[in-house]
mmCIF file of C-alpha atoms in Angstrom:
data_model
loop_
_atom_site.group_PDB
_atom_site.id
_atom_site.type_symbol
_atom_site.label_atom_id
_atom_site.label_comp_id
_atom_site.label_asym_id
_atom_site.label_seq_id
_atom_site.Cartn_x
_atom_site.Cartn_y
_atom_site.Cartn_z
ATOM 1 C CA UNK A 254 9.440 12.309 7.382
ATOM 2 C CA UNK A 255 10.800 11.540 10.839
ATOM 3 C CA UNK A 256 13.693 13.069 12.036
ATOM 4 C CA UNK A 257 16.319 12.547 15.303
ATOM 5 C CA UNK A 258 17.871 14.960 16.726
ATOM 6 C CA UNK A 259 20.582 14.071 19.123
ATOM 7 C CA UNK A 260 23.821 15.583 21.305
ATOM 8 C CA UNK A 261 27.263 14.020 21.467
ATOM 9 C CA UNK A 262 30.028 15.111 23.478
ATOM 10 C CA UNK A 263 33.548 15.081 21.964
ATOM 11 C CA UNK A 264 36.633 15.384 23.985
ATOM 12 C CA UNK A 265 39.756 16.383 22.332
ATOM 13 C CA UNK A 266 43.482 16.097 24.470
ATOM 14 C CA UNK A 267 46.624 17.836 23.235
ATOM 15 C CA UNK A 268 49.791 18.858 25.257
ATOM 16 C CA UNK A 269 47.989 21.848 26.615
ATOM 17 C CA UNK A 270 45.102 20.130 27.918
ATOM 18 C CA UNK A 271 41.777 19.227 26.975
ATOM 19 C CA UNK A 272 39.215 20.790 25.018
ATOM 20 C CA UNK A 273 35.127 19.535 25.424
ATOM 21 C CA UNK A 274 32.286 20.489 22.719
ATOM 22 C CA UNK A 275 28.754 18.886 21.813
ATOM 23 C CA UNK A 276 27.929 18.819 18.395
ATOM 24 C CA UNK A 277 24.693 17.934 17.019
ATOM 25 C CA UNK A 278 23.973 15.165 14.889
ATOM 26 C CA UNK A 279 20.375 14.727 12.788
ATOM 27 C CA UNK A 280 19.169 11.518 11.759
ATOM 28 C CA UNK A 281 16.498 11.314 9.131
ATOM 29 C CA UNK A 282 14.476 8.692 8.292
ATOM 30 C CA UNK A 283 12.719 9.018 4.390
ATOM 31 C CA UNK A 284 9.354 6.965 4.532
ATOM 32 C CA UNK A 285 9.206 4.539 2.890
ATOM 33 C CA UNK A 286 7.324 4.184 -0.917
ATOM 34 C CA UNK A 287 4.571 1.992 -1.343
ATOM 35 C CA UNK A 288 4.468 0.651 -4.833
ATOM 36 C CA UNK A 289 1.677 -1.456 -6.689
ATOM 37 C CA UNK A 290 2.267 -3.709 -10.108
ATOM 38 C CA UNK A 291 -1.184 -2.240 -10.674
ATOM 39 C CA UNK A 292 -3.815 0.751 -9.656
ATOM 40 C CA UNK A 293 -6.070 -0.316 -11.927
ATOM 41 C CA UNK A 294 -7.483 -3.800 -12.068
ATOM 42 C CA UNK A 295 -11.696 -4.708 -13.549
ATOM 43 C CA UNK A 296 -13.021 -7.770 -12.713
ATOM 44 C CA UNK A 297 -16.269 -9.269 -13.003
ATOM 45 C CA UNK A 298 -18.722 -9.892 -9.995
ATOM 46 C CA UNK A 299 -18.114 -12.657 -7.878
ATOM 47 C CA UNK A 300 -14.598 -13.147 -9.120
ATOM 48 C CA UNK A 301 -11.417 -13.059 -7.310
ATOM 49 C CA UNK A 302 -8.920 -10.313 -7.961
ATOM 50 C CA UNK A 303 -5.307 -10.040 -6.225
ATOM 51 C CA UNK A 304 -3.341 -6.554 -5.264
ATOM 52 C CA UNK A 305 0.650 -6.652 -5.334
ATOM 53 C CA UNK A 306 2.231 -4.309 -3.520
ATOM 54 C CA UNK A 307 5.558 -6.479 -3.129
ATOM 55 C CA UNK A 308 7.592 -3.803 -4.920
ATOM 56 C CA UNK A 309 7.832 -1.369 -2.337
ATOM 57 C CA UNK A 310 10.961 -0.368 -0.700
ATOM 58 C CA UNK A 311 12.446 1.780 2.041
ATOM 59 C CA UNK A 312 15.676 4.291 0.918
ATOM 60 C CA UNK A 313 17.284 3.696 4.371
ATOM 61 C CA UNK A 314 16.717 -0.033 4.122
ATOM 62 C CA UNK A 315 14.933 0.018 7.273
ATOM 63 C CA UNK A 316 13.202 -3.544 7.374
ATOM 64 C CA UNK A 317 11.342 -5.313 7.904
ATOM 65 C CA UNK A 318 8.163 -3.153 6.123
ATOM 66 C CA UNK A 319 4.794 -3.734 7.536
ATOM 67 C CA UNK A 320 1.761 -3.682 4.580
ATOM 68 C CA UNK A 321 -1.548 -2.391 5.589
ATOM 69 C CA UNK A 322 -4.345 -2.460 3.233
ATOM 70 C CA UNK A 323 -7.198 -0.749 3.493
ATOM 71 C CA UNK A 324 -10.791 -0.901 1.501
ATOM 72 C CA UNK A 325 -11.874 3.136 1.100
ATOM 73 C CA UNK A 326 -14.728 3.028 -0.972
ATOM 74 C CA UNK A 327 -17.394 0.554 -2.682
ATOM 75 C CA UNK A 328 -19.084 -2.198 -1.147
ATOM 76 C CA UNK A 329 -17.821 -3.782 1.642
ATOM 77 C CA UNK A 330 -15.342 -6.808 0.427
ATOM 78 C CA UNK A 331 -13.051 -8.561 2.699
ATOM 79 C CA UNK A 332 -9.281 -8.120 2.231
ATOM 80 C CA UNK A 333 -7.793 -11.693 2.898
ATOM 81 C CA UNK A 334 -4.508 -10.914 4.087
ATOM 82 C CA UNK A 335 -4.277 -7.372 4.578
ATOM 83 C CA UNK A 336 -1.076 -6.895 6.208
ATOM 84 C CA UNK A 337 1.082 -8.884 3.223
ATOM 85 C CA UNK A 338 2.888 -7.458 0.341
ATOM 86 C CA UNK A 339 0.241 -9.431 -2.006
ATOM 87 C CA UNK A 340 -3.333 -9.889 -0.901
ATOM 88 C CA UNK A 341 -6.500 -10.596 -2.685
ATOM 89 C CA UNK A 342 -10.691 -10.244 -2.484
ATOM 90 C CA UNK A 343 -13.576 -11.463 -3.926
ATOM 91 C CA UNK A 344 -15.759 -8.962 -5.812
ATOM 92 C CA UNK A 345 -19.391 -8.600 -4.717
ATOM 93 C CA UNK A 346 -22.348 -10.136 -6.655
ATOM 94 C CA UNK A 347 -23.181 -6.716 -8.085
ATOM 95 C CA UNK A 348 -25.942 -5.950 -11.066
ATOM 96 C CA UNK A 349 -24.945 -2.851 -12.393
ATOM 97 C CA UNK A 350 -20.976 -1.785 -12.748
ATOM 98 C CA UNK A 351 -19.346 -0.678 -9.549
ATOM 99 C CA UNK A 352 -15.906 0.701 -8.801
ATOM 100 C CA UNK A 353 -13.929 -0.332 -5.112
ATOM 101 C CA UNK A 354 -11.193 1.238 -3.960
ATOM 102 C CA UNK A 355 -8.187 0.152 -1.698
ATOM 103 C CA UNK A 356 -5.084 1.790 -0.311
ATOM 104 C CA UNK A 357 -1.897 0.638 0.439
ATOM 105 C CA UNK A 358 0.582 2.209 3.588
ATOM 106 C CA UNK A 359 3.531 0.938 4.108
ATOM 107 C CA UNK A 360 5.678 1.338 7.155
ATOM 108 C CA UNK A 361 9.439 0.732 7.784
ATOM 109 C CA UNK A 362 10.980 -0.899 10.759
ATOM 110 C CA UNK A 363 11.935 2.542 12.592
ATOM 111 C CA UNK A 364 8.000 3.893 12.254
ATOM 112 C CA UNK A 365 7.581 6.383 9.126
ATOM 113 C CA UNK A 366 5.255 5.583 6.839
ATOM 114 C CA UNK A 367 4.565 5.628 2.923
ATOM 115 C CA UNK A 368 2.021 7.976 1.359
ATOM 116 C CA UNK A 369 -0.732 5.467 0.422
ATOM 117 C CA UNK A 370 -0.971 4.092 -2.685
ATOM 118 C CA UNK A 371 -4.836 3.622 -4.282
ATOM 119 C CA UNK A 372 -6.214 0.677 -5.912
ATOM 120 C CA UNK A 373 -8.969 0.919 -8.331
ATOM 121 C CA UNK A 374 -10.929 -2.207 -8.728
ATOM 122 C CA UNK A 375 -13.602 -2.070 -11.714
ATOM 123 C CA UNK A 376 -16.723 -4.350 -10.777
ATOM 124 C CA UNK A 377 -19.071 -5.594 -13.870
ATOM 125 C CA UNK A 378 -21.881 -7.569 -13.424
ATOM 126 C CA UNK A 379 -22.148 -10.824 -15.714
ATOM 127 C CA UNK A 380 -23.870 -10.338 -19.561
ATOM 128 C CA UNK A 381 -26.040 -13.046 -19.655
ATOM 129 C CA UNK A 382 -27.082 -13.672 -23.930
ATOM 130 C CA UNK A 383 -30.459 -15.997 -24.249
ATOM 131 C CA UNK A 384 -30.706 -17.328 -28.270
ATOM 132 C CA UNK A 385 -33.233 -16.254 -29.776
ATOM 133 C CA UNK A 386 -35.482 -18.106 -31.594
ATOM 134 C CA UNK A 387 -37.826 -17.985 -34.465
ATOM 135 C CA UNK A 388 -41.394 -19.538 -34.787
#
């Protein structure tokens, strides 16, 4: 939460004279909420996948929102559009199951940042089944 405080001078006039006083106005900016369409995904080795944060919102309506996708674990992959609400990547080629993790942080136009939301992507290798041959 970002807080801003400002002093505001108010002058009231009546038949006796003027009275000036200062009041403090406190404006609070509630951080936006990063909201994902899915937090757990499962793909095969080499497949592309998408991550969707388009349901993210700001309770104060401080828009536009800025999106920041980051990879936080697993084999390094390229996030195709790391500053878009919806992004994609391609799973690495793996020979055994592995996990990739990503976060989405949303920032409102006043500079408040959301709590990062986590996406976990399970990556499985392709399994090849060879036919049995009889002699």
